[in-house]
PDB file of C-alpha atoms and ligand atoms in Angstrom:
ATOM      1  CA  HIS A   1     -47.339  42.741 153.761  1.00 69.00           C
ATOM      2  CA  GLN A   2     -43.859  42.235 152.322  1.00 66.00           C
ATOM      3  CA  ALA A   3     -44.794  44.250 149.233  1.00 69.00           C
ATOM      4  CA  LYS A   4     -46.149  47.093 151.304  1.00 69.00           C
ATOM      5  CA  HIS A   5     -42.960  47.131 153.317  1.00 70.00           C
ATOM      6  CA  GLN A   6     -40.952  47.336 150.086  1.00 69.00           C
ATOM      7  CA  ILE A   7     -43.040  50.212 148.773  1.00 67.00           C
ATOM      8  CA  ASN A   8     -42.635  52.113 152.015  1.00 68.00           C
ATOM      9  CA  ARG A   9     -38.912  51.684 151.772  1.00 66.00           C
ATOM     10  CA  VAL A  10     -38.828  52.995 148.235  1.00 63.00           C
ATOM     11  CA  LEU A  11     -40.984  55.971 149.173  1.00 62.00           C
ATOM     12  CA  PHE A  12     -38.794  56.698 152.165  1.00 64.00           C
ATOM     13  CA  TYR A  13     -35.729  56.472 149.975  1.00 61.00           C
ATOM     14  CA  GLU A  14     -37.166  58.805 147.338  1.00 64.00           C
ATOM     15  CA  LYS A  15     -38.229  61.293 149.952  1.00 65.00           C
ATOM     16  CA  ASN A  16     -34.731  61.341 151.372  1.00 64.00           C
ATOM     17  CA  MET A  17     -33.248  61.774 147.905  1.00 62.00           C
ATOM     18  CA  GLU A  18     -35.568  64.674 147.257  1.00 65.00           C
ATOM     19  CA  LYS A  19     -34.670  66.276 150.530  1.00 65.00           C
ATOM     20  CA  CYS A  20     -31.030  65.758 149.776  1.00 71.00           C
ATOM     21  CA  SER A  21     -31.130  67.290 146.312  1.00 79.00           C
ATOM     22  CA  GLU A  22     -33.335  70.081 147.610  1.00 80.00           C
ATOM     23  CA  GLN A  23     -30.693  70.859 150.230  1.00 81.00           C
ATOM     24  CA  LYS A  24     -28.051  70.756 147.540  1.00 83.00           C
ATOM     25  CA  MET A  25     -30.030  73.166 145.376  1.00 85.00           C
ATOM     26  CA  LEU A  26     -30.457  75.547 148.289  1.00 88.00           C
ATOM     27  CA  LEU A  27     -26.751  75.430 149.041  1.00 90.00           C
ATOM     28  CA  GLU A  28     -25.928  75.972 145.387  1.00 92.00           C
ATOM     29  CA  HIS A  29     -28.235  78.969 145.360  1.00 92.00           C
ATOM     30  CA  ASP A  30     -26.437  80.437 148.394  1.00 94.00           C
ATOM     31  CA  LEU A  31     -23.022  79.607 146.993  1.00 94.00           C
ATOM     32  CA  HIS A  32     -23.748  81.849 143.996  1.00 92.00           C
ATOM     33  CA  LYS A  33     -23.756  84.825 146.333  1.00 94.00           C
ATOM     34  CA  ALA A  34     -21.000  83.649 148.662  1.00 96.00           C
ATOM     35  CA  LEU A  35     -18.160  85.199 146.672  1.00 90.00           C
ATOM     36  CA  GLU A  36     -19.625  88.679 146.295  1.00 89.00           C
ATOM     37  CA  ASN A  37     -20.940  88.625 149.874  1.00 96.00           C
ATOM     38  CA  GLN A  38     -17.399  87.847 151.060  1.00 96.00           C
ATOM     39  CA  GLU A  39     -18.450  84.706 152.902  1.00 98.00           C
ATOM     40  CA  LEU A  40     -15.463  82.711 151.631  1.00 98.00           C
ATOM     41  CA  TYR A  41     -12.079  82.850 153.308  1.00 98.00           C
ATOM     42  CA  LEU A  42      -8.891  80.846 153.551  1.00 98.00           C
ATOM     43  CA  ASP A  43      -7.299  79.088 156.463  1.00 98.00           C
ATOM     44  CA  TYR A  44      -3.708  77.933 156.169  1.00 98.00           C
ATOM     45  CA  GLN A  45      -2.036  74.824 157.536  1.00 98.00           C
ATOM     46  CA  PRO A  46       1.722  74.790 158.149  1.00 98.00           C
ATOM     47  CA  GLN A  47       3.973  72.335 156.324  1.00 98.00           C
ATOM     48  CA  ILE A  48       7.108  71.833 158.351  1.00 97.00           C
ATOM     49  CA  ASP A  49      10.598  70.488 157.810  1.00 97.00           C
ATOM     50  CA  VAL A  50      10.588  67.041 159.401  1.00 97.00           C
ATOM     51  CA  ARG A  51      14.068  67.561 160.861  1.00 96.00           C
ATOM     52  CA  THR A  52      14.119  71.184 162.026  1.00 94.00           C
ATOM     53  CA  GLY A  53      10.415  71.796 162.689  1.00 93.00           C
ATOM     54  CA  GLU A  54      10.628  75.036 160.690  1.00 93.00           C
ATOM     55  CA  ILE A  55       7.584  76.198 158.739  1.00 94.00           C
ATOM     56  CA  ILE A  56       8.581  75.882 155.081  1.00 96.00           C
ATOM     57  CA  SER A  57       5.223  76.448 153.441  1.00 97.00           C
ATOM     58  CA  VAL A  58       1.472  76.505 154.021  1.00 98.00           C
ATOM     59  CA  GLU A  59      -1.534  74.867 152.356  1.00 98.00           C
ATOM     60  CA  ALA A  60      -4.483  77.155 151.629  1.00 98.00           C
ATOM     61  CA  LEU A  61      -7.795  75.544 152.662  1.00 98.00           C
ATOM     62  CA  LEU A  62     -11.082  77.120 151.631  1.00 98.00           C
ATOM     63  CA  ARG A  63     -13.831  77.875 154.169  1.00 98.00           C
ATOM     64  CA  TRP A  64     -17.391  79.124 153.767  1.00 97.00           C
ATOM     65  CA  LYS A  65     -18.988  81.113 156.539  1.00 97.00           C
ATOM     66  CA  HIS A  66     -22.662  80.725 155.661  1.00 95.00           C
ATOM     67  CA  PRO A  67     -24.869  83.545 157.038  1.00 94.00           C
ATOM     68  CA  THR A  68     -27.276  81.159 158.822  1.00 94.00           C
ATOM     69  CA  LYS A  69     -25.678  77.695 158.678  1.00 93.00           C
ATOM     70  CA  GLY A  70     -22.288  78.672 160.108  1.00 95.00           C
ATOM     71  CA  ILE A  71     -19.016  77.319 158.790  1.00 96.00           C
ATOM     72  CA  ILE A  72     -19.450  74.762 156.031  1.00 94.00           C
ATOM     73  CA  SER A  73     -16.629  72.322 155.304  1.00 94.00           C
ATOM     74  CA  PRO A  74     -15.106  72.173 151.798  1.00 96.00           C
ATOM     75  CA  ALA A  75     -15.980  68.485 151.633  1.00 94.00           C
ATOM     76  CA  ASP A  76     -19.642  69.581 151.656  1.00 93.00           C
ATOM     77  CA  PHE A  77     -19.565  72.495 149.226  1.00 95.00           C
ATOM     78  CA  ILE A  78     -16.638  71.856 146.828  1.00 96.00           C
ATOM     79  CA  PRO A  79     -18.599  69.053 145.072  1.00 94.00           C
ATOM     80  CA  ILE A  80     -21.524  71.468 144.610  1.00 94.00           C
ATOM     81  CA  ALA A  81     -19.200  74.168 143.332  1.00 95.00           C
ATOM     82  CA  GLU A  82     -17.653  71.616 141.007  1.00 94.00           C
ATOM     83  CA  GLU A  83     -20.969  70.360 139.577  1.00 92.00           C
ATOM     84  CA  SER A  84     -22.358  73.844 139.058  1.00 92.00           C
ATOM     85  CA  GLY A  85     -19.180  75.273 137.538  1.00 94.00           C
ATOM     86  CA  LEU A  86     -18.935  77.838 140.325  1.00 95.00           C
ATOM     87  CA  ILE A  87     -15.581  76.314 141.225  1.00 96.00           C
ATOM     88  CA  VAL A  88     -13.975  78.194 138.326  1.00 96.00           C
ATOM     89  CA  PRO A  89     -14.506  81.743 139.663  1.00 96.00           C
ATOM     90  CA  ILE A  90     -14.107  80.479 143.235  1.00 97.00           C
ATOM     91  CA  GLY A  91     -10.871  78.690 142.370  1.00 97.00           C
ATOM     92  CA  GLU A  92      -9.507  81.812 140.724  1.00 97.00           C
ATOM     93  CA  TRP A  93     -10.395  83.800 143.836  1.00 98.00           C
ATOM     94  CA  VAL A  94      -8.548  81.236 145.997  1.00 98.00           C
ATOM     95  CA  LEU A  95      -5.470  81.540 143.797  1.00 98.00           C
ATOM     96  CA  GLN A  96      -5.516  85.337 143.882  1.00 98.00           C
ATOM     97  CA  GLN A  97      -6.200  85.531 147.601  1.00 98.00           C
ATOM     98  CA  ALA A  98      -3.604  82.917 148.623  1.00 98.00           C
ATOM     99  CA  CYS A  99      -0.841  84.375 146.452  1.00 98.00           C
ATOM    100  CA  SER A 100      -1.382  87.918 147.690  1.00 98.00           C
ATOM    101  CA  GLN A 101      -1.723  86.929 151.357  1.00 97.00           C
ATOM    102  CA  VAL A 102       1.399  84.756 151.275  1.00 98.00           C
ATOM    103  CA  LYS A 103       3.342  87.483 149.452  1.00 97.00           C
ATOM    104  CA  LYS A 104       2.441  89.816 152.309  1.00 94.00           C
ATOM    105  CA  CYS A 105       3.472  87.172 154.845  1.00 91.00           C
ATOM    106  CA  GLN A 106       6.863  86.871 153.109  1.00 94.00           C
ATOM    107  CA  GLU A 107       7.369  90.610 153.440  1.00 93.00           C
ATOM    108  CA  ASP A 108       6.295  90.597 157.089  1.00 86.00           C
ATOM    109  CA  CYS A 109       8.576  87.692 158.019  1.00 83.00           C
ATOM    110  CA  GLN A 110      11.436  88.355 155.564  1.00 88.00           C
ATOM    111  CA  LEU A 111      11.094  84.701 154.623  1.00 87.00           C
ATOM    112  CA  THR A 112      10.449  82.935 151.310  1.00 90.00           C
ATOM    113  CA  ILE A 113       7.639  80.772 152.596  1.00 95.00           C
ATOM    114  CA  GLY A 114       5.754  78.721 149.964  1.00 97.00           C
ATOM    115  CA  VAL A 115       2.039  78.145 149.395  1.00 98.00           C
ATOM    116  CA  SER A 116       0.151  75.077 148.146  1.00 98.00           C
ATOM    117  CA  ILE A 117      -3.245  75.464 146.516  1.00 98.00           C
ATOM    118  CA  ASN A 118      -5.735  72.704 145.686  1.00 98.00           C
ATOM    119  CA  LEU A 119      -6.979  72.566 142.109  1.00 97.00           C
ATOM    120  CA  SER A 120     -10.326  71.058 141.251  1.00 95.00           C
ATOM    121  CA  ILE A 121     -10.788  68.822 138.237  1.00 95.00           C
ATOM    122  CA  ARG A 122     -12.792  71.447 136.357  1.00 95.00           C
ATOM    123  CA  GLN A 123     -10.066  74.037 136.882  1.00 96.00           C
ATOM    124  CA  PHE A 124      -7.514  71.532 135.639  1.00 97.00           C
ATOM    125  CA  PHE A 125      -9.517  71.222 132.417  1.00 96.00           C
ATOM    126  CA  GLN A 126      -9.926  74.994 131.873  1.00 95.00           C
ATOM    127  CA  HIS A 127      -8.004  75.796 128.714  1.00 93.00           C
ATOM    128  CA  ASN A 128      -6.729  79.107 130.118  1.00 95.00           C
ATOM    129  CA  LEU A 129      -5.471  77.729 133.447  1.00 98.00           C
ATOM    130  CA  ALA A 130      -1.797  78.539 132.814  1.00 98.00           C
ATOM    131  CA  HIS A 131      -2.752  82.052 131.644  1.00 98.00           C
ATOM    132  CA  THR A 132      -4.742  82.650 134.795  1.00 98.00           C
ATOM    133  CA  VAL A 133      -1.895  81.448 137.005  1.00 98.00           C
ATOM    134  CA  LYS A 134       0.590  83.603 135.092  1.00 98.00           C
ATOM    135  CA  ARG A 135      -1.615  86.667 135.470  1.00 98.00           C
ATOM    136  CA  VAL A 136      -2.146  86.120 139.203  1.00 98.00           C
ATOM    137  CA  LEU A 137       1.605  85.711 139.752  1.00 98.00           C
ATOM    138  CA  ALA A 138       2.233  88.979 137.894  1.00 98.00           C
ATOM    139  CA  GLU A 139      -0.493  90.811 139.817  1.00 98.00           C
ATOM    140  CA  THR A 140       0.577  89.583 143.242  1.00 98.00           C
ATOM    141  CA  GLN A 141       4.339  89.603 142.582  1.00 98.00           C
ATOM    142  CA  LEU A 142       4.659  86.204 144.262  1.00 98.00           C
ATOM    143  CA  HIS A 143       7.787  84.401 143.050  1.00 98.00           C
ATOM    144  CA  PRO A 144       6.655  81.413 140.929  1.00 98.00           C
ATOM    145  CA  ALA A 145       8.940  79.019 142.818  1.00 98.00           C
ATOM    146  CA  CYS A 146       6.869  79.746 145.949  1.00 98.00           C
ATOM    147  CA  LEU A 147       3.646  78.464 144.406  1.00 98.00           C
ATOM    148  CA  GLU A 148       2.689  74.801 144.318  1.00 98.00           C
ATOM    149  CA  LEU A 149      -0.534  73.513 142.789  1.00 98.00           C
ATOM    150  CA  GLU A 150      -1.994  70.267 144.149  1.00 98.00           C
ATOM    151  CA  ILE A 151      -3.775  67.881 141.812  1.00 97.00           C
ATOM    152  CA  THR A 152      -5.008  64.347 142.454  1.00 93.00           C
ATOM    153  CA  GLU A 153      -4.160  61.138 140.665  1.00 91.00           C
ATOM    154  CA  SER A 154      -7.615  60.923 139.088  1.00 90.00           C
ATOM    155  CA  MET A 155      -7.024  64.202 137.231  1.00 92.00           C
ATOM    156  CA  THR A 156      -4.093  62.631 135.394  1.00 91.00           C
ATOM    157  CA  MET A 157      -6.170  59.824 133.895  1.00 88.00           C
ATOM    158  CA  ASP A 158      -6.357  61.693 130.598  1.00 91.00           C
ATOM    159  CA  ARG A 159      -2.648  61.334 130.177  1.00 91.00           C
ATOM    160  CA  LYS A 160      -2.177  63.578 127.145  1.00 93.00           C
ATOM    161  CA  HIS A 161      -4.087  66.419 128.741  1.00 95.00           C
ATOM    162  CA  ALA A 162      -2.269  65.974 132.055  1.00 95.00           C
ATOM    163  CA  VAL A 163       1.212  66.075 130.527  1.00 95.00           C
ATOM    164  CA  GLU A 164       0.364  69.078 128.326  1.00 96.00           C
ATOM    165  CA  THR A 165      -1.239  71.067 131.132  1.00 97.00           C
ATOM    166  CA  LEU A 166       1.477  70.235 133.650  1.00 98.00           C
ATOM    167  CA  CYS A 167       4.200  71.215 131.170  1.00 97.00           C
ATOM    168  CA  GLU A 168       2.504  74.571 130.572  1.00 98.00           C
ATOM    169  CA  LEU A 169       2.293  75.162 134.324  1.00 98.00           C
ATOM    170  CA  LYS A 170       5.876  74.056 134.913  1.00 98.00           C
ATOM    171  CA  GLU A 171       7.048  76.554 132.301  1.00 98.00           C
ATOM    172  CA  LEU A 172       5.817  79.316 134.600  1.00 98.00           C
ATOM    173  CA  GLY A 173       8.322  78.107 137.209  1.00 98.00           C
ATOM    174  CA  ILE A 174       5.753  76.824 139.676  1.00 98.00           C
ATOM    175  CA  LYS A 175       5.652  73.424 141.379  1.00 98.00           C
ATOM    176  CA  ILE A 176       3.154  70.576 141.128  1.00 98.00           C
ATOM    177  CA  ALA A 177       2.176  68.132 143.854  1.00 98.00           C
ATOM    178  CA  ILE A 178       0.092  64.959 143.714  1.00 95.00           C
ATOM    179  CA  ASP A 179      -2.317  65.165 146.658  1.00 95.00           C
ATOM    180  CA  ASP A 180      -3.769  62.175 148.537  1.00 92.00           C
ATOM    181  CA  PHE A 181      -1.150  59.975 146.921  1.00 91.00           C
ATOM    182  CA  GLY A 182      -1.766  56.249 147.187  1.00 85.00           C
ATOM    183  CA  THR A 183      -5.547  56.436 147.167  1.00 84.00           C
ATOM    184  CA  GLY A 184      -5.918  56.596 143.387  1.00 77.00           C
ATOM    185  CA  TYR A 185      -5.025  54.210 140.638  1.00 70.00           C
ATOM    186  CA  SER A 186      -1.792  55.527 139.228  1.00 67.00           C
ATOM    187  CA  SER A 187       0.975  53.018 138.798  1.00 67.00           C
ATOM    188  CA  ILE A 188       4.601  53.742 139.502  1.00 70.00           C
ATOM    189  CA  ALA A 189       5.461  53.661 135.819  1.00 70.00           C
ATOM    190  CA  TYR A 190       2.696  56.163 135.228  1.00 76.00           C
ATOM    191  CA  LEU A 191       4.152  58.611 137.729  1.00 82.00           C
ATOM    192  CA  LYS A 192       7.616  58.502 136.281  1.00 82.00           C
ATOM    193  CA  ASP A 193       6.914  60.615 133.207  1.00 85.00           C
ATOM    194  CA  LEU A 194       4.701  63.240 134.812  1.00 92.00           C
ATOM    195  CA  PRO A 195       6.419  66.599 135.347  1.00 95.00           C
ATOM    196  CA  ILE A 196       5.749  66.808 139.085  1.00 97.00           C
ATOM    197  CA  ASP A 197       7.775  67.915 142.103  1.00 97.00           C
ATOM    198  CA  THR A 198       6.059  66.571 145.186  1.00 97.00           C
ATOM    199  CA  LEU A 199       4.129  63.561 146.460  1.00 95.00           C
ATOM    200  CA  LYS A 200       1.734  64.041 149.346  1.00 96.00           C
ATOM    201  CA  ILE A 201       1.201  60.762 151.149  1.00 95.00           C
ATOM    202  CA  ASP A 202      -2.448  60.393 152.062  1.00 94.00           C
ATOM    203  CA  ARG A 203      -3.483  60.458 155.708  1.00 95.00           C
ATOM    204  CA  SER A 204      -4.816  56.889 155.494  1.00 93.00           C
ATOM    205  CA  PHE A 205      -1.200  55.631 155.248  1.00 93.00           C
ATOM    206  CA  VAL A 206       0.073  57.871 158.027  1.00 95.00           C
ATOM    207  CA  MET A 207      -2.667  56.491 160.289  1.00 93.00           C
ATOM    208  CA  GLN A 208      -1.068  53.015 159.970  1.00 91.00           C
ATOM    209  CA  ILE A 209       2.077  54.136 161.799  1.00 92.00           C
ATOM    210  CA  PRO A 210       3.345  52.170 163.644  1.00 82.00           C
ATOM    211  CA  THR A 211       0.899  49.393 164.487  1.00 81.00           C
ATOM    212  CA  GLY A 212      -0.564  48.798 161.040  1.00 78.00           C
ATOM    213  CA  ASP A 213       0.980  48.041 157.701  1.00 81.00           C
ATOM    214  CA  THR A 214       3.856  50.475 157.183  1.00 87.00           C
ATOM    215  CA  VAL A 215       5.424  48.636 154.252  1.00 89.00           C
ATOM    216  CA  LEU A 216       3.521  50.781 151.761  1.00 87.00           C
ATOM    217  CA  ILE A 217       4.487  54.087 153.307  1.00 91.00           C
ATOM    218  CA  SER A 218       8.155  53.104 153.387  1.00 92.00           C
ATOM    219  CA  MET A 219       7.902  52.064 149.758  1.00 90.00           C
ATOM    220  CA  ILE A 220       6.261  55.336 148.711  1.00 90.00           C
ATOM    221  CA  ILE A 221       9.007  57.327 150.431  1.00 94.00           C
ATOM    222  CA  SER A 222      11.791  55.350 148.787  1.00 93.00           C
ATOM    223  CA  LEU A 223      10.042  55.572 145.417  1.00 90.00           C
ATOM    224  CA  ALA A 224       9.777  59.352 145.775  1.00 92.00           C
ATOM    225  CA  LYS A 225      13.475  59.557 146.614  1.00 93.00           C
ATOM    226  CA  HIS A 226      14.409  57.547 143.532  1.00 92.00           C
ATOM    227  CA  LEU A 227      12.300  59.842 141.379  1.00 92.00           C
ATOM    228  CA  ASN A 228      13.839  62.906 143.053  1.00 94.00           C
ATOM    229  CA  LEU A 229      10.511  64.092 144.388  1.00 96.00           C
ATOM    230  CA  THR A 230       9.876  65.969 147.592  1.00 97.00           C
ATOM    231  CA  ILE A 231       7.755  63.910 149.924  1.00 97.00           C
ATOM    232  CA  ILE A 232       5.256  65.272 152.394  1.00 98.00           C
ATOM    233  CA  ALA A 233       3.048  63.276 154.750  1.00 97.00           C
ATOM    234  CA  GLU A 234      -0.411  64.598 155.581  1.00 97.00           C
ATOM    235  CA  GLY A 235      -2.521  64.013 158.658  1.00 97.00           C
ATOM    236  CA  VAL A 236       0.351  63.644 161.128  1.00 98.00           C
ATOM    237  CA  GLU A 237      -1.253  63.679 164.566  1.00 97.00           C
ATOM    238  CA  GLU A 238       1.193  61.807 166.783  1.00 96.00           C
ATOM    239  CA  GLU A 239       4.791  62.311 167.873  1.00 96.00           C
ATOM    240  CA  PHE A 240       5.701  58.710 166.965  1.00 95.00           C
ATOM    241  CA  GLN A 241       4.414  59.238 163.418  1.00 96.00           C
ATOM    242  CA  TRP A 242       6.730  62.234 163.091  1.00 97.00           C
ATOM    243  CA  GLU A 243       9.658  60.125 164.374  1.00 96.00           C
ATOM    244  CA  PHE A 244       8.902  57.289 161.978  1.00 96.00           C
ATOM    245  CA  LEU A 245       8.604  59.648 158.993  1.00 97.00           C
ATOM    246  CA  SER A 246      11.838  61.383 159.936  1.00 97.00           C
ATOM    247  CA  ARG A 247      13.668  58.054 160.136  1.00 96.00           C
ATOM    248  CA  GLU A 248      12.296  56.961 156.751  1.00 95.00           C
ATOM    249  CA  GLY A 249      13.537  60.187 155.122  1.00 96.00           C
ATOM    250  CA  CYS A 250      10.265  61.992 154.521  1.00 97.00           C
ATOM    251  CA  ASN A 251      10.976  65.708 153.852  1.00 98.00           C
ATOM    252  CA  LEU A 252       7.957  67.568 155.179  1.00 98.00           C
ATOM    253  CA  ILE A 253       4.991  66.874 157.414  1.00 98.00           C
ATOM    254  CA  GLN A 254       1.578  68.445 157.778  1.00 98.00           C
ATOM    255  CA  GLY A 255      -1.077  67.629 160.347  1.00 98.00           C
ATOM    256  CA  TYR A 256      -2.779  68.586 163.575  1.00 98.00           C
ATOM    257  CA  LEU A 257       0.441  67.793 165.484  1.00 97.00           C
ATOM    258  CA  CYS A 258       2.202  70.750 163.814  1.00 94.00           C
ATOM    259  CA  GLY A 259      -0.855  72.971 163.560  1.00 96.00           C
ATOM    260  CA  ARG A 260      -4.480  72.930 162.471  1.00 97.00           C
ATOM    261  CA  PRO A 261      -5.618  75.072 159.558  1.00 98.00           C
ATOM    262  CA  MET A 262      -5.681  78.650 160.908  1.00 97.00           C
ATOM    263  CA  PRO A 263      -5.748  82.291 159.807  1.00 97.00           C
ATOM    264  CA  LEU A 264      -2.468  83.336 158.198  1.00 96.00           C
ATOM    265  CA  HIS A 265      -1.742  85.980 160.832  1.00 94.00           C
ATOM    266  CA  GLN A 266      -1.463  83.204 163.439  1.00 95.00           C
ATOM    267  CA  ILE A 267       1.144  81.467 161.298  1.00 94.00           C
ATOM    268  CA  ILE A 268       3.023  84.742 160.935  1.00 92.00           C
ATOM    269  CA  GLU A 269       3.046  85.053 164.741  1.00 92.00           C
ATOM    270  CA  THR A 270       4.414  81.516 165.052  1.00 91.00           C
ATOM    271  CA  ILE A 271       7.183  82.255 162.548  1.00 89.00           C
ATOM    272  CA  HIS A 272       8.125  85.457 164.390  1.00 87.00           C
ATOM    273  CA  PHE A 273       8.208  83.434 167.602  1.00 87.00           C
ATOM    274  CA  GLN A 274      10.479  80.791 166.001  1.00 85.00           C
ATOM    275  CA  GLN A 275      12.726  83.515 164.597  1.00 83.00           C
ATOM    276  CA  ALA A 276      13.029  85.173 167.998  1.00 86.00           C
ATOM    277  CA  ALA A 277      13.891  81.847 169.653  1.00 85.00           C
ATOM    278  CA  GLN A 278      16.764  81.303 167.213  1.00 78.00           C
ATOM    279  CA  ILE A 279      18.517  84.556 168.044  1.00 66.00           C
TER     280      ILE A 279
HETATM  281  P1  C2E B   1      -6.786  67.998 151.191  1.00 82.31           P
HETATM  282  O1  C2E B   1      -6.249  68.913 150.163  1.00 82.31           O
HETATM  283  O2  C2E B   1      -6.271  66.617 151.209  1.00 82.31           O
HETATM  284  O3  C2E B   1      -6.518  68.748 152.578  1.00 82.31           O
HETATM  285  C1  C2E B   1      -6.207  68.107 153.778  1.00 82.31           C
HETATM  286  C2  C2E B   1      -7.427  67.990 154.670  1.00 82.31           C
HETATM  287  O4  C2E B   1      -7.069  67.244 155.827  1.00 82.31           O
HETATM  288  C3  C2E B   1      -7.956  69.330 155.172  1.00 82.31           C
HETATM  289  O5  C2E B   1      -9.365  69.205 155.336  1.00 82.31           O
HETATM  290  C4  C2E B   1      -7.273  69.436 156.543  1.00 82.31           C
HETATM  291  O6  C2E B   1      -7.958  70.280 157.435  1.00 82.31           O
HETATM  292  C5  C2E B   1      -7.319  68.004 156.986  1.00 82.31           C
HETATM  293  N1  C2E B   1      -6.259  67.687 157.947  1.00 82.31           N
HETATM  294  C6  C2E B   1      -5.034  68.232 158.048  1.00 82.31           C
HETATM  295  N2  C2E B   1      -4.311  67.673 159.030  1.00 82.31           N
HETATM  296  C7  C2E B   1      -5.093  66.729 159.588  1.00 82.31           C
HETATM  297  C8  C2E B   1      -4.908  65.797 160.683  1.00 82.31           C
HETATM  298  O7  C2E B   1      -3.871  65.730 161.319  1.00 82.31           O
HETATM  299  N3  C2E B   1      -5.970  64.974 160.949  1.00 82.31           N
HETATM  300  C9  C2E B   1      -7.138  65.031 160.259  1.00 82.31           C
HETATM  301  N4  C2E B   1      -8.117  64.209 160.618  1.00 82.31           N
HETATM  302  N5  C2E B   1      -7.340  65.881 159.217  1.00 82.31           N
HETATM  303  C10 C2E B   1      -6.332  66.719 158.897  1.00 82.31           C
HETATM  304  P2  C2E B   1     -10.369  70.325 154.845  1.00 82.31           P
HETATM  305  O8  C2E B   1      -9.790  71.681 155.111  1.00 82.31           O
HETATM  306  O9  C2E B   1     -11.711  70.000 155.395  1.00 82.31           O
HETATM  307  O10 C2E B   1     -10.387  70.122 153.269  1.00 82.31           O
HETATM  308  C11 C2E B   1     -10.889  68.957 152.693  1.00 82.31           C
HETATM  309  C12 C2E B   1     -10.611  68.888 151.216  1.00 82.31           C
HETATM  310  O11 C2E B   1     -11.316  69.925 150.508  1.00 82.31           O
HETATM  311  C13 C2E B   1      -9.146  69.105 150.855  1.00 82.31           C
HETATM  312  O12 C2E B   1      -8.408  67.924 151.080  1.00 82.31           O
HETATM  313  C14 C2E B   1      -9.267  69.476 149.396  1.00 82.31           C
HETATM  314  O13 C2E B   1      -9.401  68.333 148.602  1.00 82.31           O
HETATM  315  C15 C2E B   1     -10.577  70.252 149.372  1.00 82.31           C
HETATM  316  N6  C2E B   1     -10.275  71.694 149.341  1.00 82.31           N
HETATM  317  C16 C2E B   1      -9.989  72.543 150.373  1.00 82.31           C
HETATM  318  N7  C2E B   1      -9.767  73.785 149.925  1.00 82.31           N
HETATM  319  C17 C2E B   1      -9.902  73.753 148.583  1.00 82.31           C
HETATM  320  C18 C2E B   1      -9.778  74.732 147.532  1.00 82.31           C
HETATM  321  O14 C2E B   1      -9.442  75.912 147.737  1.00 82.31           O
HETATM  322  N8  C2E B   1     -10.027  74.294 146.259  1.00 82.31           N
HETATM  323  C19 C2E B   1     -10.349  72.997 145.983  1.00 82.31           C
HETATM  324  N9  C2E B   1     -10.576  72.654 144.703  1.00 82.31           N
HETATM  325  N10 C2E B   1     -10.450  72.058 146.926  1.00 82.31           N
HETATM  326  C20 C2E B   1     -10.237  72.426 148.209  1.00 82.31           C
HETATM  327 MG1   MG B   2      -4.466  69.368 149.442  1.00 82.31          MG
HETATM  328 MG1   MG B   3      -4.616  65.718 150.766  1.00 82.31          MG
HETATM  329 MG1   MG B   4      -6.963  64.276 151.727  1.00 82.31          MG
END
């Protein structure tokens, strides 16, 4: 009886695995056509000055409007894009699209707003990454100082490659941020010699404010200050989190409290509104 039960469990498990990989294969198949069928688009989330509330920059976040399945979250399709290699053309499209849309936003608002773009690990290991970025900047006429690329700690594990690639990118005049900071394995000493500009504190730390353990978040902020890095907190949802981060000297915040990811034209409207209120 016990053995039969075991076998059933294994069969059930295998069936689920099959279903799962079948679903993945179907999605991968659809993803191949997503770019040319114009099913991909970008939402943007504001990054605001913790003290003034002004929108300083935006993060581009990729969305897939599947013809039958509706909107699919990047958490569900980026891994598939990554495994299949599709992330390379998709990532280049994101770069092109975000730079040209934000350039247009700058012209509309007469404001040098910045844009952050997430890089995937495969993109980070493309030998022509810096060339691609350089070309897109030239094509879109976006000022390099307005572009920030986000990488994660795990991408810097191959230290030699990370330093070389980051130096090449920095030579273009763009900025580099470490995303989801605190969730990876990098030590403080490790951070010190990387040519980066910004630390993004992961949402899991922000969620601790103020009832949980806030020692770590305070330490990360003071570390960033000592290393002369800009510090941004992600996933800010509550007023008291904003207050805490402001008191600790965090520079920027991003989260549902200041705005969900949205079409860029909505952000432009908000900026116009803020500009009108200042006059
Ligand atoms: P991420 O870069 O860490 O982006 C932040 C994620 O947190 C976004 O999820 C955003 O919508 C969400 N978020 C922002 N504020 C809040 C908040 O206050 N509360 C909560 N609960 N969540 C918040 P999203 O858009 O689903 O993206 C998930 C991840 O997918 C991103 O994490 C990033 O790693 C990846 N991703 C998104 N777009 C791209 C892209 O163009 N290229 C690559 N390679 N990865 C991307
Ligand atoms: Mg990010
Ligand atoms: Mg993040
Ligand atoms: Mg995250």
